[in-house]
Amino acid sequence: QAKQEGRNHCCVYNEAMEHNAMDSLWLHNELRYAIERNQFCLVFQPIMDARGEVVSAETLLRWYHPERGFISPAEFIPVAENSGVILDIGNWVLEEVCRFVVRMRSSGQDVPAIAVNVSARQFNQSGFAPQLFDLLERTQVASSAMELEVTEYALLNNVDAISERMAALKEHGLHIAIDDFGTGYSSLSYLQSLPLSRLKVDASFVQKIGEDSASDAIVKAVVDMGHSLGLEVVAEGVETKEQLRYLQQLGCDYFQGYLFSKPLAEGDFITYIQRQRQLAV
Ligand code: C2E
Ligand code: MG
Ligand code: MG
Ligand code: MG
C-alpha cells in the first residue's frame, strides 16, 4: 500500500515538473519575439510621501500575449533571466522609460522620477553603467529622472565590482534602491559599504502588520535597520489604512501600494498626477 502511494506521489510530482519545464520552454520561446512583436508595455505605480504627495513612481513591465493573454512578470522575469533574454528586455525597458520622459517633457507634462527594476544579470554586466549613461545622454534625459531598483541577489557578486559600479551610478546622479528588502541574504555590514539611497521593505512584511505583535516587531526592525544604514525607507504593498498608520508611526519615509493606486497605464498615470497637483494647490 505504502509503496503504491509512494509511486503515485512520484508520478504526480514528475507530471508537475514536466508541466513546469514545458511552461518555461514555451515562455522562453515566446519571450524571444515579444519585443519585436510589440507585446510589452509599461505601467506606473505612484510612490507617496508621508503628506500623501507623489514623489516618484515605479514602472512595471506588462506582457500581453495574443493567445495566452496577460502573463505576470513574476512568471516570465525568472525565465528571461535564465535564458539571458532579460538583457534585451532590460534595455527595452530603460529605453522605453527615456522615450516616456521625453514624450512627457515635449507635451509640457511634469513627471516624477521613475524607478526601474534592474535584474541581477543586467546589473552585473560590466557595460551596464556606461551604456545607461550613453542612453541618458543620447535621449537628453536627466539622471535625476530615473532611479534604479535592484534586489539583494544582484549584489551576491564580486563586492569590489559592485561597489565601483554603484559609485559610478551615484556620481552620475542615479539613486539606487534595494528591492524586496528582508527576503535576501546580504549582510548588513555589506549593505552599509554600498552607496545606496533607499531600501524597499518587501510587501510580505507589510502585509503581516496587525497580525500579531511578533509581525509588527519584525516590520519595525526592518524599518529601523534601513534608517540605521542611513537609507530612506519605502514600504511596498501597502493595502490598508491600518498598515499605513503603523508604518507612519515607525517613521517610514515613502509608501507604495493599492491603498493609493494600482500600477496605471500611461494615460491614467498622467491623470492621477494632475489630479494630485490640483488637490495640493
Ligand atoms: P517588485 O519590483 O517588488 O514590484 C512590486 C510588485 O508588487 C508589482 O508586481 C506590483 O504590481 C505589486 N504591488 C504593488 N502594490 C501592491 C499591493 O498593494 N498589494 C499587492 N499584493 N501587490 C502590490 P508585478 O508588477 O507583478 O511585478 C512583480 C515583480 O516582477 C516585481 O516586483 C519585479 O521584481 C519584477 N518586474 C516587474 N517589472 C520588471 C522590469 O521591468 N524588469 C525587471 N527586471 N523586473 C521586473
Ligand atoms: Mg521593484
Ligand atoms: Mg519589491
Ligand atoms: Mg517583489
CSV table of C-alpha atoms and ligand atoms in Angstrom, one decimal:
chain,number,residue,atom,x,y,z
A,1,GLN,CA,0.0,0.0,0.0
A,2,ALA,CA,2.7,2.4,1.1
A,3,LYS,CA,4.8,1.5,-1.9
A,4,GLN,CA,1.8,2.1,-4.2
A,5,GLU,CA,1.2,5.5,-2.7
A,6,GLY,CA,4.8,6.4,-2.9
A,7,ARG,CA,4.8,5.5,-6.6
A,8,ASN,CA,1.7,7.6,-7.2
A,9,HIS,CA,3.2,10.6,-5.4
A,10,CYS,CA,6.3,10.2,-7.5
A,11,CYS,CA,4.2,10.3,-10.7
A,12,VAL,CA,2.2,13.3,-9.7
A,13,TYR,CA,5.5,15.1,-8.8
A,14,ASN,CA,7.0,14.2,-12.2
A,15,GLU,CA,4.0,15.4,-14.1
A,16,ALA,CA,4.0,18.7,-12.3
A,17,MET,CA,7.7,19.1,-13.0
A,18,GLU,CA,7.2,18.3,-16.7
A,19,HIS,CA,4.5,20.8,-16.8
A,20,ASN,CA,6.8,23.5,-15.4
A,21,ALA,CA,9.5,22.6,-17.8
A,22,MET,CA,7.1,22.8,-20.8
A,23,ASP,CA,5.8,26.0,-19.5
A,24,SER,CA,9.2,27.6,-19.2
A,25,LEU,CA,10.2,26.2,-22.6
A,26,TRP,CA,7.1,27.8,-24.1
A,27,LEU,CA,7.8,31.1,-22.3
A,28,HIS,CA,11.4,31.0,-23.3
A,29,ASN,CA,10.5,30.7,-27.0
A,30,GLU,CA,7.8,33.3,-27.0
A,31,LEU,CA,9.9,35.8,-25.0
A,32,ARG,CA,12.4,35.9,-27.8
A,33,TYR,CA,9.8,37.5,-30.1
A,34,ALA,CA,7.9,39.6,-27.5
A,35,ILE,CA,9.9,42.8,-28.1
A,36,GLU,CA,9.7,42.8,-31.9
A,37,ARG,CA,6.0,41.8,-31.8
A,38,ASN,CA,5.3,44.8,-29.5
A,39,GLN,CA,3.8,42.7,-26.7
A,40,PHE,CA,5.4,44.6,-23.9
A,41,CYS,CA,4.2,47.8,-22.2
A,42,LEU,CA,5.0,49.7,-19.1
A,43,VAL,CA,2.6,50.6,-16.3
A,44,PHE,CA,3.4,53.1,-13.5
A,45,GLN,CA,2.6,52.9,-9.8
A,46,PRO,CA,2.8,56.1,-7.7
A,47,ILE,CA,5.0,56.3,-4.6
A,48,MET,CA,3.9,58.8,-1.9
A,49,ASP,CA,5.5,60.7,0.9
A,50,ALA,CA,4.0,61.0,4.4
A,51,ARG,CA,2.0,64.0,3.3
A,52,GLY,CA,0.3,62.0,0.6
A,53,GLU,CA,2.2,63.6,-2.3
A,54,VAL,CA,3.5,61.7,-5.3
A,55,VAL,CA,7.3,61.7,-5.1
A,56,SER,CA,8.2,59.1,-7.7
A,57,ALA,CA,6.7,56.1,-9.5
A,58,GLU,CA,7.8,52.6,-10.1
A,59,THR,CA,7.5,51.3,-13.6
A,60,LEU,CA,6.4,47.7,-14.0
A,61,LEU,CA,6.6,45.6,-17.1
A,62,ARG,CA,3.4,44.0,-18.7
A,63,TRP,CA,3.3,41.3,-21.3
A,64,TYR,CA,0.2,40.7,-23.3
A,65,HIS,CA,0.4,37.6,-25.3
A,66,PRO,CA,-2.1,37.3,-28.2
A,67,GLU,CA,-3.0,33.7,-27.3
A,68,ARG,CA,-2.3,33.4,-23.6
A,69,GLY,CA,-3.3,36.9,-22.6
A,70,PHE,CA,-1.7,38.7,-19.7
A,71,ILE,CA,1.4,37.0,-18.3
A,72,SER,CA,2.8,38.2,-14.9
A,73,PRO,CA,6.3,39.4,-14.6
A,74,ALA,CA,6.7,37.2,-11.6
A,75,GLU,CA,6.3,34.3,-14.0
A,76,PHE,CA,8.3,35.4,-17.0
A,77,ILE,CA,11.1,37.5,-15.5
A,78,PRO,CA,12.8,34.5,-13.9
A,79,VAL,CA,12.6,32.6,-17.2
A,80,ALA,CA,14.0,35.6,-19.1
A,81,GLU,CA,16.8,35.9,-16.5
A,82,ASN,CA,17.7,32.2,-17.0
A,83,SER,CA,17.8,32.4,-20.8
A,84,GLY,CA,19.6,35.8,-21.0
A,85,VAL,CA,16.7,37.4,-22.9
A,86,ILE,CA,16.4,39.7,-19.8
A,87,LEU,CA,19.3,41.7,-21.2
A,88,ASP,CA,17.3,42.7,-24.3
A,89,ILE,CA,14.1,43.2,-22.2
A,90,GLY,CA,16.0,45.3,-19.7
A,91,ASN,CA,17.4,47.5,-22.4
A,92,TRP,CA,14.0,47.9,-23.9
A,93,VAL,CA,12.6,49.0,-20.5
A,94,LEU,CA,15.3,51.6,-20.0
A,95,GLU,CA,14.8,52.9,-23.5
A,96,GLU,CA,11.1,53.0,-23.1
A,97,VAL,CA,11.3,54.9,-19.9
A,98,CYS,CA,13.5,57.5,-21.6
A,99,ARG,CA,11.0,57.7,-24.5
A,100,PHE,CA,8.2,58.2,-22.0
A,101,VAL,CA,10.1,61.0,-20.2
A,102,VAL,CA,10.9,62.8,-23.5
A,103,ARG,CA,7.3,62.4,-24.6
A,104,MET,CA,6.0,63.9,-21.3
A,105,ARG,CA,8.5,66.8,-21.5
A,106,SER,CA,7.5,67.7,-25.0
A,107,SER,CA,3.9,67.8,-24.0
A,108,GLY,CA,4.7,70.1,-21.1
A,109,GLN,CA,3.9,67.5,-18.5
A,110,ASP,CA,6.0,67.3,-15.4
A,111,VAL,CA,6.6,63.7,-14.3
A,112,PRO,CA,8.2,62.5,-11.0
A,113,ALA,CA,11.3,60.3,-11.1
A,114,ILE,CA,10.7,56.9,-12.5
A,115,ALA,CA,12.1,53.9,-10.6
A,116,VAL,CA,13.1,51.0,-12.9
A,117,ASN,CA,13.6,47.4,-11.9
A,118,VAL,CA,17.0,46.1,-13.0
A,119,SER,CA,17.6,42.4,-12.9
A,120,ALA,CA,20.6,40.8,-11.3
A,121,ARG,CA,22.0,39.6,-14.7
A,122,GLN,CA,21.5,43.1,-16.3
A,123,PHE,CA,23.1,44.9,-13.3
A,124,ASN,CA,26.1,42.6,-13.3
A,125,GLN,CA,27.1,43.3,-16.9
A,126,SER,CA,30.3,45.3,-16.9
A,127,GLY,CA,28.8,47.6,-19.6
A,128,PHE,CA,25.7,48.4,-17.6
A,129,ALA,CA,26.6,51.8,-16.2
A,130,PRO,CA,28.4,53.2,-19.3
A,131,GLN,CA,25.5,52.1,-21.6
A,132,LEU,CA,23.0,53.7,-19.3
A,133,PHE,CA,24.9,57.0,-19.3
A,134,ASP,CA,25.1,56.8,-23.0
A,135,LEU,CA,21.3,56.2,-23.3
A,136,LEU,CA,20.6,59.2,-21.0
A,137,GLU,CA,22.9,61.4,-23.0
A,138,ARG,CA,21.5,60.3,-26.3
A,139,THR,CA,17.9,60.9,-25.2
A,140,GLN,CA,18.8,64.0,-23.2
A,141,VAL,CA,17.1,62.7,-20.1
A,142,ALA,CA,18.5,63.9,-16.8
A,143,SER,CA,19.9,61.2,-14.4
A,144,SER,CA,17.6,62.5,-11.7
A,145,ALA,CA,14.6,61.4,-13.9
A,146,MET,CA,15.4,57.8,-13.3
A,147,GLU,CA,16.1,55.6,-10.2
A,148,LEU,CA,17.2,52.0,-10.1
A,149,GLU,CA,15.8,49.1,-8.1
A,150,VAL,CA,18.0,46.0,-7.6
A,151,THR,CA,17.4,43.0,-5.4
A,152,GLU,CA,19.9,41.6,-2.9
A,153,TYR,CA,20.5,38.8,-5.5
A,154,ALA,CA,22.1,41.3,-7.8
A,155,LEU,CA,24.7,42.0,-5.1
A,156,LEU,CA,25.9,38.5,-4.5
A,157,ASN,CA,28.7,39.0,-7.0
A,158,ASN,CA,32.1,40.5,-6.7
A,159,VAL,CA,32.0,43.1,-4.0
A,160,ASP,CA,34.6,45.5,-5.5
A,161,ALA,CA,33.0,45.4,-8.9
A,162,ILE,CA,29.6,46.1,-7.5
A,163,SER,CA,30.8,49.0,-5.2
A,164,GLU,CA,32.6,50.6,-8.1
A,165,ARG,CA,29.5,50.3,-10.4
A,166,MET,CA,27.2,51.7,-7.7
A,167,ALA,CA,29.7,54.6,-7.0
A,168,ALA,CA,29.8,55.4,-10.7
A,169,LEU,CA,26.0,55.4,-10.9
A,170,LYS,CA,25.6,57.5,-7.8
A,171,GLU,CA,28.2,60.0,-9.0
A,172,HIS,CA,26.2,60.3,-12.2
A,173,GLY,CA,23.1,61.2,-10.1
A,174,LEU,CA,21.3,57.9,-10.2
A,175,HIS,CA,19.8,56.8,-6.9
A,176,ILE,CA,19.7,53.1,-6.2
A,177,ALA,CA,17.2,51.2,-4.0
A,178,ILE,CA,17.4,47.7,-2.6
A,179,ASP,CA,14.2,46.0,-3.6
A,180,ASP,CA,12.3,43.3,-1.7
A,181,PHE,CA,14.5,44.0,1.4
A,182,GLY,CA,14.4,41.3,4.0
A,183,THR,CA,13.9,38.4,1.6
A,184,GLY,CA,17.5,38.0,0.5
A,185,TYR,CA,20.8,37.1,2.2
A,186,SER,CA,23.0,40.2,2.2
A,187,SER,CA,24.7,41.1,5.5
A,188,LEU,CA,24.2,44.5,7.0
A,189,SER,CA,27.8,45.4,7.0
A,190,TYR,CA,28.0,44.7,3.3
A,191,LEU,CA,24.9,46.9,2.6
A,192,GLN,CA,26.5,49.6,4.7
A,193,SER,CA,29.5,49.7,2.5
A,194,LEU,CA,27.5,50.3,-0.7
A,195,PRO,CA,26.4,53.7,-1.9
A,196,LEU,CA,22.6,53.0,-1.7
A,197,SER,CA,19.9,55.6,-1.3
A,198,ARG,CA,16.8,53.6,-0.4
A,199,LEU,CA,15.5,50.4,0.9
A,200,LYS,CA,12.2,48.9,-0.1
A,201,VAL,CA,10.5,46.8,2.6
A,202,ASP,CA,9.1,43.7,0.9
A,203,ALA,CA,5.3,43.6,0.7
A,204,SER,CA,5.2,40.3,2.6
A,205,PHE,CA,6.3,42.1,5.8
A,206,VAL,CA,3.9,45.0,5.3
A,207,GLN,CA,1.0,42.6,4.8
A,208,LYS,CA,1.6,41.0,8.2
A,209,ILE,CA,1.1,44.3,10.1
A,210,GLY,CA,-1.6,43.9,12.7
A,211,GLU,CA,-1.5,40.1,12.6
A,212,ASP,CA,0.4,39.7,15.9
A,213,SER,CA,2.9,41.5,18.0
A,214,ALA,CA,5.8,39.5,16.5
A,215,SER,CA,5.0,40.5,12.9
A,216,ASP,CA,4.8,44.1,14.0
A,217,ALA,CA,8.1,43.9,15.7
A,218,ILE,CA,9.7,42.5,12.6
A,219,VAL,CA,8.4,45.3,10.4
A,220,LYS,CA,9.7,47.8,13.0
A,221,ALA,CA,13.1,46.1,13.0
A,222,VAL,CA,13.3,46.2,9.2
A,223,VAL,CA,12.4,50.0,9.0
A,224,ASP,CA,14.9,50.8,11.8
A,225,MET,CA,17.6,48.8,10.1
A,226,GLY,CA,17.1,50.8,6.9
A,227,HIS,CA,17.4,54.1,8.9
A,228,SER,CA,20.4,52.8,10.8
A,229,LEU,CA,22.1,52.1,7.4
A,230,GLY,CA,21.4,55.8,6.6
A,231,LEU,CA,18.8,54.9,3.9
A,232,GLU,CA,15.4,56.2,3.1
A,233,VAL,CA,12.8,53.5,3.6
A,234,VAL,CA,10.0,52.8,1.2
A,235,ALA,CA,7.2,50.4,2.2
A,236,GLU,CA,5.6,48.4,-0.7
A,237,GLY,CA,2.4,46.6,-0.9
A,238,VAL,CA,0.5,49.0,1.4
A,239,GLU,CA,-3.1,48.0,1.2
A,240,THR,CA,-4.9,49.2,4.3
A,241,LYS,CA,-5.1,52.3,6.4
A,242,GLU,CA,-4.0,50.3,9.4
A,243,GLN,CA,-0.8,49.3,7.7
A,244,LEU,CA,-0.2,52.9,6.6
A,245,ARG,CA,-0.8,54.2,10.1
A,246,TYR,CA,1.7,51.8,11.7
A,247,LEU,CA,4.3,52.5,9.1
A,248,GLN,CA,4.0,56.2,9.5
A,249,GLN,CA,4.3,55.8,13.2
A,250,LEU,CA,7.6,53.9,12.6
A,251,GLY,CA,8.9,56.9,10.6
A,252,CYS,CA,8.8,55.1,7.2
A,253,ASP,CA,9.6,57.7,4.5
A,254,TYR,CA,7.6,56.6,1.5
A,255,PHE,CA,4.7,54.4,0.7
A,256,GLN,CA,3.5,52.4,-2.4
A,257,GLY,CA,0.5,50.1,-2.8
A,258,TYR,CA,-3.1,49.5,-3.7
A,259,LEU,CA,-4.2,51.8,-0.9
A,260,PHE,CA,-3.0,54.7,-3.1
A,261,SER,CA,-3.1,53.2,-6.5
A,262,LYS,CA,-2.6,50.1,-8.6
A,263,PRO,CA,0.0,50.3,-11.3
A,264,LEU,CA,-1.6,52.5,-14.0
A,265,ALA,CA,-1.4,52.7,-17.8
A,266,GLU,CA,0.4,55.8,-19.0
A,267,GLY,CA,-2.7,57.9,-19.6
A,268,ASP,CA,-4.2,57.0,-16.3
A,269,PHE,CA,-0.9,57.7,-14.5
A,270,ILE,CA,-0.8,61.3,-16.0
A,271,THR,CA,-4.4,61.9,-14.9
A,272,TYR,CA,-3.5,60.7,-11.4
A,273,ILE,CA,-0.6,63.1,-11.1
A,274,GLN,CA,-2.6,66.0,-12.5
A,275,ARG,CA,-5.4,65.3,-10.0
A,276,GLN,CA,-2.9,65.1,-7.2
A,277,ARG,CA,-1.4,68.5,-8.1
A,278,GLN,CA,-4.9,70.1,-8.2
A,279,LEU,CA,-5.6,68.8,-4.8
A,280,ALA,CA,-2.3,70.1,-3.5
A,281,VAL,CA,-2.9,73.7,-4.8
B,1,C2E,P1,8.6,44.4,-7.4
B,1,C2E,O1,9.7,45.3,-8.0
B,1,C2E,O2,8.8,44.2,-5.9
B,1,C2E,O3,7.3,45.2,-7.7
B,1,C2E,C1,6.2,45.3,-6.8
B,1,C2E,C2,5.1,44.3,-7.2
B,1,C2E,O4,4.1,44.4,-6.2
B,1,C2E,C3,4.4,44.6,-8.5
B,1,C2E,O5,4.0,43.4,-9.0
B,1,C2E,C4,3.2,45.4,-8.1
B,1,C2E,O6,2.2,45.4,-9.0
B,1,C2E,C5,2.8,44.7,-6.8
B,1,C2E,N1,2.0,45.5,-5.9
B,1,C2E,C6,2.0,46.9,-5.8
B,1,C2E,N2,1.2,47.3,-4.8
B,1,C2E,C7,0.7,46.2,-4.3
B,1,C2E,C8,-0.2,46.0,-3.2
B,1,C2E,O7,-0.7,46.9,-2.5
B,1,C2E,N3,-0.6,44.7,-2.9
B,1,C2E,C9,0.0,43.6,-3.6
B,1,C2E,N4,-0.4,42.4,-3.3
B,1,C2E,N5,0.8,43.8,-4.6
B,1,C2E,C10,1.2,45.1,-4.9
B,1,C2E,P2,4.3,43.0,-10.6
B,1,C2E,O8,4.0,44.2,-11.4
B,1,C2E,O9,3.5,41.7,-10.8
B,1,C2E,O10,5.8,42.7,-10.6
B,1,C2E,C11,6.4,41.6,-9.9
B,1,C2E,C12,7.9,41.6,-10.0
B,1,C2E,O11,8.4,41.5,-11.3
B,1,C2E,C13,8.5,43.0,-9.5
B,1,C2E,O12,8.5,43.0,-8.1
B,1,C2E,C14,9.8,42.9,-10.1
B,1,C2E,O13,10.7,42.1,-9.4
B,1,C2E,C15,9.6,42.2,-11.4
B,1,C2E,N6,9.5,43.1,-12.5
B,1,C2E,C16,8.4,43.9,-12.9
B,1,C2E,N7,8.8,44.7,-14.0
B,1,C2E,C17,10.1,44.5,-14.2
B,1,C2E,C18,11.1,45.0,-15.1
B,1,C2E,O14,10.8,45.9,-15.9
B,1,C2E,N8,12.3,44.5,-15.1
B,1,C2E,C19,12.7,43.5,-14.2
B,1,C2E,N9,13.9,43.1,-14.2
B,1,C2E,N10,11.8,43.0,-13.3
B,1,C2E,C20,10.5,43.5,-13.3
B,2,MG,MG,10.6,46.9,-7.7
B,3,MG,MG,9.7,44.9,-4.3
B,4,MG,MG,8.8,41.9,-5.4
